XYZ file of C-alpha atoms in Angstrom:
533
model
C -23.520 14.491 -25.551
C -19.930 15.990 -27.714
C -17.318 17.552 -26.469
C -18.486 20.795 -24.487
C -15.294 24.389 -24.122
C -13.649 24.330 -20.809
C -16.814 27.226 -20.722
C -19.661 24.814 -20.157
C -17.312 22.179 -18.903
C -17.047 24.638 -15.903
C -20.648 25.365 -15.071
C -22.497 24.115 -12.158
C -23.430 20.544 -12.628
C -25.118 18.448 -9.774
C -22.721 16.341 -7.834
C -22.411 12.559 -7.908
C -25.327 11.890 -4.957
C -25.894 15.410 -4.774
C -29.315 14.595 -6.430
C -32.320 12.998 -3.060
C -34.730 10.337 -3.874
C -38.672 11.611 -4.035
C -41.247 9.072 -2.868
C -44.335 8.830 -5.332
C -46.917 10.164 -2.412
C -50.870 9.759 -2.907
C -52.138 12.583 -4.925
C -54.048 15.184 -3.129
C -57.440 13.894 -3.289
C -59.511 17.219 -4.244
C -63.628 17.151 -3.591
C -65.782 15.699 -6.568
C -69.165 15.649 -7.638
C -70.753 13.551 -9.973
C -73.196 15.752 -12.389
C -75.938 13.298 -12.910
C -74.866 10.625 -15.515
C -72.384 12.000 -16.981
C -69.492 11.692 -14.378
C -68.397 15.059 -14.317
C -65.957 16.919 -11.128
C -65.855 19.361 -9.497
C -62.349 20.844 -8.779
C -60.202 22.609 -6.251
C -57.493 24.925 -6.244
C -53.791 24.169 -4.929
C -50.467 26.122 -4.040
C -46.709 25.546 -3.209
C -45.434 25.854 -0.260
C -42.034 24.925 2.396
C -40.639 27.883 0.725
C -41.331 27.921 -2.725
C -43.100 30.471 -4.476
C -47.056 30.912 -3.266
C -48.042 30.819 -6.349
C -52.133 29.679 -7.360
C -51.783 26.507 -9.089
C -54.067 25.951 -12.393
C -57.493 23.796 -11.126
C -56.631 20.497 -11.780
C -59.735 18.331 -12.107
C -59.144 14.909 -10.297
C -61.813 11.266 -10.395
C -62.858 9.343 -7.935
C -63.338 5.558 -8.411
C -66.542 6.248 -9.188
C -65.879 7.998 -12.307
C -64.739 5.197 -14.149
C -67.306 2.962 -12.420
C -68.873 2.118 -15.821
C -65.628 0.632 -18.084
C -65.922 -3.019 -18.146
C -62.044 -4.154 -17.281
C -62.700 -6.406 -20.285
C -63.381 -4.404 -22.731
C -60.227 -1.606 -21.482
C -57.190 -1.838 -23.546
C -54.304 -3.849 -21.951
C -50.921 -2.265 -21.294
C -48.865 -5.613 -22.559
C -50.859 -4.231 -25.644
C -47.731 -2.312 -26.029
C -45.315 -2.556 -29.169
C -41.662 -3.365 -28.027
C -39.243 -3.227 -30.954
C -35.658 -3.898 -31.376
C -33.436 -1.512 -33.187
C -30.362 -3.041 -33.988
C -29.080 -1.148 -36.905
C -30.592 1.619 -36.595
C -29.756 4.553 -38.343
C -28.779 8.301 -36.226
C -31.584 10.787 -36.051
C -30.761 13.531 -38.734
C -32.365 16.454 -38.295
C -30.857 17.599 -41.555
C -32.034 14.760 -43.186
C -35.637 14.679 -45.234
C -38.983 13.238 -43.550
C -37.999 14.077 -40.272
C -41.599 12.156 -39.561
C -40.363 8.867 -40.880
C -37.043 8.785 -39.009
C -38.395 9.455 -35.460
C -40.943 6.568 -35.328
C -38.830 3.588 -37.697
C -39.163 1.036 -37.896
C -42.540 1.600 -37.652
C -44.603 3.415 -40.574
C -45.972 6.524 -40.976
C -49.541 4.881 -41.501
C -49.168 1.995 -39.417
C -48.984 4.316 -36.396
C -51.582 6.600 -37.134
C -53.847 3.372 -37.801
C -52.644 1.462 -35.095
C -52.345 3.961 -32.310
C -54.145 8.068 -32.955
C -56.749 6.367 -34.826
C -57.384 3.777 -32.542
C -60.922 5.019 -31.075
C -62.296 1.729 -28.740
C -58.969 0.594 -28.081
C -56.184 3.320 -27.590
C -53.065 1.886 -27.606
C -49.830 3.029 -26.704
C -46.453 2.670 -28.125
C -43.013 1.957 -26.653
C -39.864 2.011 -29.414
C -36.245 0.406 -28.074
C -33.452 0.736 -30.500
C -31.595 -0.526 -28.281
C -27.286 0.385 -27.735
C -28.561 4.173 -29.747
C -27.110 6.229 -27.380
C -26.341 9.181 -29.376
C -30.038 8.564 -31.765
C -30.996 11.595 -30.989
C -27.357 13.850 -30.190
C -28.381 15.540 -33.116
C -31.284 16.721 -32.322
C -31.182 18.305 -28.563
C -29.057 17.367 -24.934
C -28.580 19.048 -21.845
C -27.338 22.044 -23.751
C -30.450 23.622 -24.317
C -31.081 24.952 -20.878
C -28.397 27.153 -20.946
C -28.683 28.265 -24.209
C -32.412 29.230 -23.388
C -31.405 31.243 -19.712
C -28.310 32.781 -20.964
C -29.176 33.657 -24.950
C -32.997 32.915 -24.898
C -36.313 35.630 -24.843
C -39.467 34.142 -23.675
C -41.916 33.248 -26.162
C -44.713 34.683 -24.438
C -44.819 38.686 -24.429
C -44.192 40.081 -28.091
C -41.424 42.440 -25.296
C -38.043 41.273 -26.705
C -36.868 39.715 -22.462
C -35.845 36.481 -21.017
C -37.333 33.697 -20.550
C -39.777 34.379 -17.670
C -40.501 32.101 -14.985
C -43.559 29.105 -14.536
C -43.977 30.634 -18.122
C -41.142 30.233 -20.470
C -38.975 27.676 -18.011
C -40.397 26.233 -14.731
C -37.942 24.350 -11.717
C -39.455 21.902 -10.388
C -39.801 19.684 -7.073
C -42.144 17.297 -5.416
C -43.126 19.120 -1.836
C -45.801 17.902 1.188
C -48.533 19.493 0.882
C -51.121 19.764 3.332
C -50.037 15.536 4.026
C -49.538 14.679 0.414
C -46.772 14.981 -1.861
C -47.575 17.225 -4.670
C -45.830 19.180 -7.312
C -44.184 22.933 -6.719
C -42.585 25.379 -8.688
C -39.705 26.957 -7.106
C -38.804 30.733 -7.153
C -41.580 33.823 -8.040
C -43.740 33.398 -11.460
C -42.400 36.045 -14.255
C -38.915 36.495 -13.449
C -35.992 36.229 -14.555
C -33.908 33.478 -13.388
C -29.738 33.036 -13.962
C -27.754 30.793 -15.346
C -26.232 29.702 -12.096
C -29.039 29.418 -9.815
C -30.889 26.866 -12.138
C -27.901 24.542 -12.540
C -27.408 24.610 -8.404
C -31.517 23.777 -7.940
C -30.933 21.315 -10.273
C -28.519 19.788 -8.755
C -30.463 19.911 -5.748
C -32.935 17.675 -7.512
C -35.134 19.998 -8.909
C -36.971 18.724 -12.773
C -35.616 21.740 -15.151
C -39.372 22.133 -17.388
C -38.757 24.297 -20.693
C -41.981 25.191 -22.593
C -42.315 25.806 -26.295
C -38.674 24.378 -27.774
C -40.162 24.321 -31.185
C -40.013 27.754 -30.801
C -35.982 27.856 -29.386
C -34.344 25.367 -31.591
C -34.843 24.937 -35.084
C -34.296 21.464 -35.284
C -36.983 20.669 -32.858
C -39.095 22.696 -34.938
C -38.584 21.380 -38.086
C -39.460 17.796 -36.236
C -42.927 19.160 -35.301
C -43.618 21.014 -38.576
C -42.716 17.720 -39.858
C -45.414 15.710 -38.218
C -47.474 19.156 -38.518
C -47.522 17.944 -42.391
C -48.741 14.418 -41.356
C -50.828 15.324 -38.528
C -52.363 18.490 -40.435
C -52.740 19.660 -36.343
C -50.378 21.725 -34.561
C -47.537 20.140 -32.427
C -45.618 21.687 -29.283
C -42.641 20.530 -28.148
C -41.495 21.033 -24.256
C -38.238 19.271 -22.694
C -37.672 18.049 -19.329
C -34.302 16.967 -17.505
C -33.881 15.482 -13.994
C -31.165 14.320 -11.791
C -30.718 10.573 -10.403
C -33.312 9.549 -8.965
C -36.092 12.188 -8.967
C -39.553 12.823 -9.737
C -40.322 16.185 -11.333
C -44.370 15.408 -11.582
C -47.310 13.706 -9.717
C -48.938 11.014 -11.929
C -51.313 12.797 -14.196
C -52.962 11.647 -17.659
C -52.393 14.423 -20.450
C -55.084 16.090 -22.659
C -53.154 15.577 -25.714
C -51.734 12.938 -27.303
C -48.305 12.469 -26.653
C -44.936 11.732 -28.107
C -42.144 10.922 -25.782
C -37.760 10.983 -27.149
C -35.454 10.078 -24.169
C -31.939 12.057 -25.227
C -30.186 11.066 -22.735
C -29.669 8.516 -19.544
C -32.763 6.468 -18.356
C -35.473 7.044 -16.629
C -38.250 4.966 -15.515
C -42.224 5.383 -16.469
C -44.894 4.308 -14.715
C -47.637 3.590 -16.990
C -52.319 3.305 -15.926
C -54.005 1.223 -17.540
C -56.670 3.727 -19.193
C -59.392 4.430 -17.082
C -60.542 6.980 -18.624
C -59.516 6.661 -22.412
C -59.689 9.510 -24.456
C -61.109 12.078 -22.170
C -61.408 15.354 -22.750
C -59.062 17.475 -24.543
C -59.815 20.259 -22.970
C -58.510 19.560 -19.216
C -55.845 17.784 -17.918
C -56.383 15.529 -14.909
C -54.396 14.623 -11.713
C -56.256 10.818 -11.011
C -56.636 10.613 -7.570
C -54.595 7.421 -6.337
C -57.470 5.139 -4.903
C -58.007 5.489 -8.575
C -54.811 4.955 -9.658
C -54.556 1.679 -7.838
C -57.638 0.176 -8.627
C -55.713 0.108 -12.811
C -53.553 -1.994 -13.659
C -49.828 -0.640 -14.921
C -46.841 -1.308 -16.588
C -42.664 -0.365 -15.974
C -41.657 1.122 -18.841
C -37.666 1.874 -19.072
C -36.772 4.708 -21.744
C -32.934 4.540 -22.415
C -31.519 6.903 -24.984
C -32.854 6.837 -28.645
C -36.179 4.950 -27.184
C -39.711 6.576 -27.424
C -42.831 6.401 -25.745
C -46.244 7.461 -27.362
C -49.190 7.562 -25.551
C -52.432 8.746 -25.913
C -54.392 11.137 -23.921
C -56.260 9.397 -20.619
C -53.400 7.321 -20.365
C -52.272 8.439 -16.498
C -48.482 8.084 -15.523
C -45.680 9.213 -13.989
C -41.715 9.240 -14.511
C -38.605 9.996 -12.760
C -34.697 8.821 -13.126
C -33.232 5.616 -12.703
C -31.380 5.568 -10.269
C -27.745 4.897 -11.866
C -28.010 7.982 -14.310
C -26.635 11.001 -13.368
C -29.526 12.240 -15.645
C -32.311 12.233 -17.366
C -33.934 14.777 -20.242
C -36.462 14.210 -22.926
C -38.391 16.266 -24.834
C -42.212 15.556 -25.028
C -44.120 16.396 -28.359
C -47.943 17.583 -27.725
C -50.386 16.292 -31.088
C -53.054 19.148 -30.303
C -56.364 18.075 -31.651
C -58.704 20.240 -29.086
C -61.997 19.690 -31.402
C -60.821 18.046 -34.235
C -63.233 14.808 -32.939
C -65.987 13.367 -34.386
C -67.769 15.544 -31.498
C -66.103 18.589 -33.015
C -67.923 18.017 -36.513
C -71.021 16.970 -34.972
C -70.844 20.975 -33.659
C -69.888 21.836 -36.733
C -72.972 20.328 -38.339
C -74.611 22.032 -36.336
C -73.934 25.191 -36.902
C -74.593 24.811 -40.284
C -77.761 23.826 -39.987
C -78.010 26.937 -37.245
C -76.564 29.229 -40.174
C -78.687 27.746 -43.458
C -82.218 28.032 -41.482
C -81.335 31.697 -40.274
C -80.593 32.215 -44.443
C -83.461 30.103 -45.355
C -86.061 32.366 -42.525
C -84.570 35.865 -43.989
C -85.000 37.655 -41.078
C -86.869 35.509 -38.931
C -84.629 33.572 -36.645
C -84.977 30.177 -35.182
C -87.250 30.822 -31.802
C -85.287 30.927 -28.986
C -85.543 29.399 -25.394
C -85.898 30.825 -22.279
C -82.356 32.558 -21.059
C -81.773 33.313 -24.193
C -80.436 30.087 -26.020
C -80.595 29.140 -28.889
C -81.408 25.516 -30.173
C -77.892 25.441 -31.849
C -76.701 25.789 -28.395
C -78.734 23.196 -26.425
C -77.777 20.706 -29.214
C -73.867 21.341 -29.017
C -74.049 21.163 -25.704
C -76.559 17.750 -25.354
C -74.586 16.115 -27.805
C -71.090 17.164 -25.491
C -73.304 15.751 -22.609
C -73.545 12.079 -24.502
C -69.615 12.643 -25.473
C -67.963 12.718 -22.211
C -70.453 10.231 -20.557
C -69.686 6.683 -19.601
C -71.791 5.171 -22.596
C -69.759 2.376 -24.399
C -70.484 4.067 -27.789
C -69.180 7.551 -26.252
C -65.712 6.645 -27.080
C -66.860 6.596 -31.170
C -67.569 11.026 -30.767
C -63.963 11.387 -28.509
C -61.904 9.804 -31.297
C -59.916 11.875 -33.528
C -61.063 12.641 -37.209
C -59.335 11.545 -40.264
C -57.923 14.770 -40.970
C -54.817 12.783 -42.293
C -56.867 11.148 -45.221
C -56.795 12.632 -48.828
C -60.001 13.838 -49.735
C -62.126 12.962 -46.086
C -64.200 16.536 -46.570
C -66.528 15.818 -49.296
C -65.225 10.844 -48.535
C -69.305 9.358 -48.722
C -67.920 7.595 -45.626
C -67.557 10.464 -43.616
C -71.321 11.693 -44.071
C -72.090 8.295 -43.518
C -69.879 8.526 -40.458
C -71.870 12.073 -38.753
C -74.989 10.879 -39.505
C -74.328 7.743 -37.383
C -73.355 9.808 -34.424
C -75.805 12.421 -35.234
C -78.403 9.060 -34.316
C -75.896 8.301 -31.675
C -76.312 11.549 -29.847
C -79.786 11.311 -30.352
C -80.603 8.094 -28.873
C -79.314 9.877 -25.777
C -77.376 7.142 -25.260
C -79.387 6.171 -22.015
C -79.445 9.535 -20.929
C -82.158 12.766 -20.941
C -80.136 14.896 -23.245
C -81.607 18.211 -21.909
C -81.566 17.806 -17.969
C -77.887 15.933 -19.410
C -77.130 19.269 -21.391
C -76.941 21.260 -18.122
C -74.886 18.929 -15.819
C -72.348 18.888 -18.251
C -72.798 22.401 -18.577
C -72.492 22.887 -14.908
C -69.832 21.392 -14.274
C -66.988 21.534 -17.546
C -68.059 25.472 -16.921
C -66.225 25.090 -13.506
C -62.861 23.720 -14.947
C -60.334 25.487 -16.074
C -60.102 24.283 -19.569
C -64.093 24.778 -19.644
C -64.421 28.705 -19.671
C -64.201 30.045 -23.500
C -66.060 25.919 -24.755
C -68.729 27.516 -27.067
C -70.804 24.315 -26.021
C -71.454 25.020 -22.721
C -74.971 26.691 -21.569
C -75.279 30.034 -20.146
C -78.642 30.991 -20.110
C -78.798 35.014 -19.625
C -81.122 34.488 -16.385
C -79.063 32.805 -13.504
C -81.963 31.288 -11.879
C -83.364 29.997 -14.972
C -82.112 25.945 -15.703
C -83.721 22.553 -16.243
C -84.352 22.130 -12.479
C -86.825 25.009 -12.707
C -87.747 23.131 -15.809
C -91.038 20.279 -14.853
C -90.826 17.152 -15.913
C -93.905 17.427 -19.137
C -91.176 20.437 -20.272
C -87.928 18.095 -19.805
C -90.080 15.529 -22.079
C -91.026 18.133 -24.338
C -87.469 19.523 -24.473
C -86.105 16.102 -25.056
C -88.806 15.330 -27.044
C -87.800 17.952 -29.526
C -84.039 17.261 -29.134
C -84.532 14.272 -30.901
C -86.136 15.085 -33.217
C -84.099 17.787 -34.759
C -80.705 15.219 -34.172
C -82.926 13.068 -36.359
C -83.618 15.454 -39.500
C -80.053 16.585 -38.891
C -78.604 12.862 -39.270
C -81.535 13.408 -41.773
C -78.694 15.865 -43.828
C -75.814 13.942 -43.509
C -74.814 14.035 -46.707
C -75.657 17.797 -47.125
C -73.492 19.283 -43.841
C -70.916 16.604 -43.966
C -68.739 18.236 -46.380
C -69.338 22.552 -45.335
C -68.982 21.108 -41.711
C -65.661 19.402 -42.530
C -63.914 21.730 -44.427
C -64.822 24.216 -41.684
C -62.904 22.055 -39.101
C -60.059 21.418 -41.351
C -60.023 25.376 -42.348
C -60.160 26.120 -38.650
C -57.069 23.569 -37.585
C -55.185 24.897 -40.613
C -54.630 28.500 -38.720
C -54.443 26.536 -35.795
C -51.175 25.031 -37.796
C -50.027 28.571 -39.620
C -50.538 30.223 -36.234
C -48.294 27.859 -34.479
C -45.905 27.924 -37.623
C -45.597 31.888 -37.667
C -44.984 31.866 -33.943
C -41.659 29.792 -34.847
C -40.419 32.010 -37.007
C -40.766 35.271 -34.382
C -39.403 33.735 -31.496
C -36.785 31.972 -33.894
C -34.744 34.833 -35.014
C -35.507 36.654 -31.835
C -33.467 33.638 -30.063
C -29.939 32.300 -30.384
C -27.792 31.385 -33.237
C -27.567 27.758 -33.015
C -24.592 26.169 -32.595
C -22.085 25.666 -35.551
C -22.509 22.962 -37.315
C -25.616 21.936 -35.608
């Protein structure tokens, strides 16, 4: 960090020896239920204890070892494939320059990053860029001063009202606590209240991790970096800031529902990255794997030093602690919000396009409805989701991110050809009974926090109606018609691909626009950047 004013230097800092090491104990084993053949799991709730706020935490989904049993270890991407590059003559990141995304990933070219890391479906790869000796590489981007600026002069980005940042919403203080015999993550204080600067620094000195959400809506330099990435990805990007003191760890091992870029700003942090037992998981759900499952897969230790970058595809479980001997560590995590910008999303969009065309052609004679008020389009979407999130070897192809970055991908013949392949893949069922699997997937997905708003989940109007109430003959008939309809859609893929792809493109362009609009709104309310930045 640069020189500080007398007022800044007087702020509370974690004194030497004040941090306390925390064990990485096993994560909480939650009740599980594997639905049909798709490995879907039920959830439970937890809460913070031991003097911390007794607030209900969001649902956490946990996989048992059986959920990843279908993955052959020989076919699973190996962590020794991590790319290590030493930047011996690195030019420091300059937030005032152009081509911020290129600067961030240098010396790796953007095209190489997309081809080798982001768009690899069958073999997701992490990327570790080391920049040897580049201690001040990100010094012009962000440092620990962000905490004081946000807490003292920032505003909440979770409310239209101009209010100070809110605890557990804008900023959180995290620590490892004992819950029912397991070490879990707890949050300090009551939710939705303002925290004072002295209070935050005091807890930081005691070993709490500081988490500041949505930094791209609080700092113009971070906003510019996110928008540079958005221009390349054509997907929204958010940013969170983390700071921990020596020997401490905030979060238990988990894997995220989004691809992340970790920028090490200050200090050193020891990361444990686990081989993905469930590559490319659902983009709507975040998971905390059980200790038994983590123990069943290979792992690698990665030390992030200032200037280093770590890219983790969704599904790579990880945990991190500030290195002993490093007074504190701070890093910025950029999240790529791909949501339904997957080949599965394009399959869903094609189903919707076909349903709309059929309804228009019927001129008042809509497609036949199923029992419970369900439409064939709903059942087709649920069946395709069941296949995508199953243990089938080719299911990963449906979970791959769409190449939104590619020019002309909407009308490219390759897009229509691939869409046809994906529809035929769903039609094959990959060993699943489509109709019963659609209901099993819906039941499991509806029980999760992220699944509440998923339009692909079947929700019959008659709660007593489900696949279990249908006879074997009725299920076989449903399956036969589903496969026939999917085969017909595959044959129509050349006509469906372009309108479906345009719809996907428009939706995500709007998500990017909304994110940028929020940045403009909240950046105007925040403090002005310090002189000279």
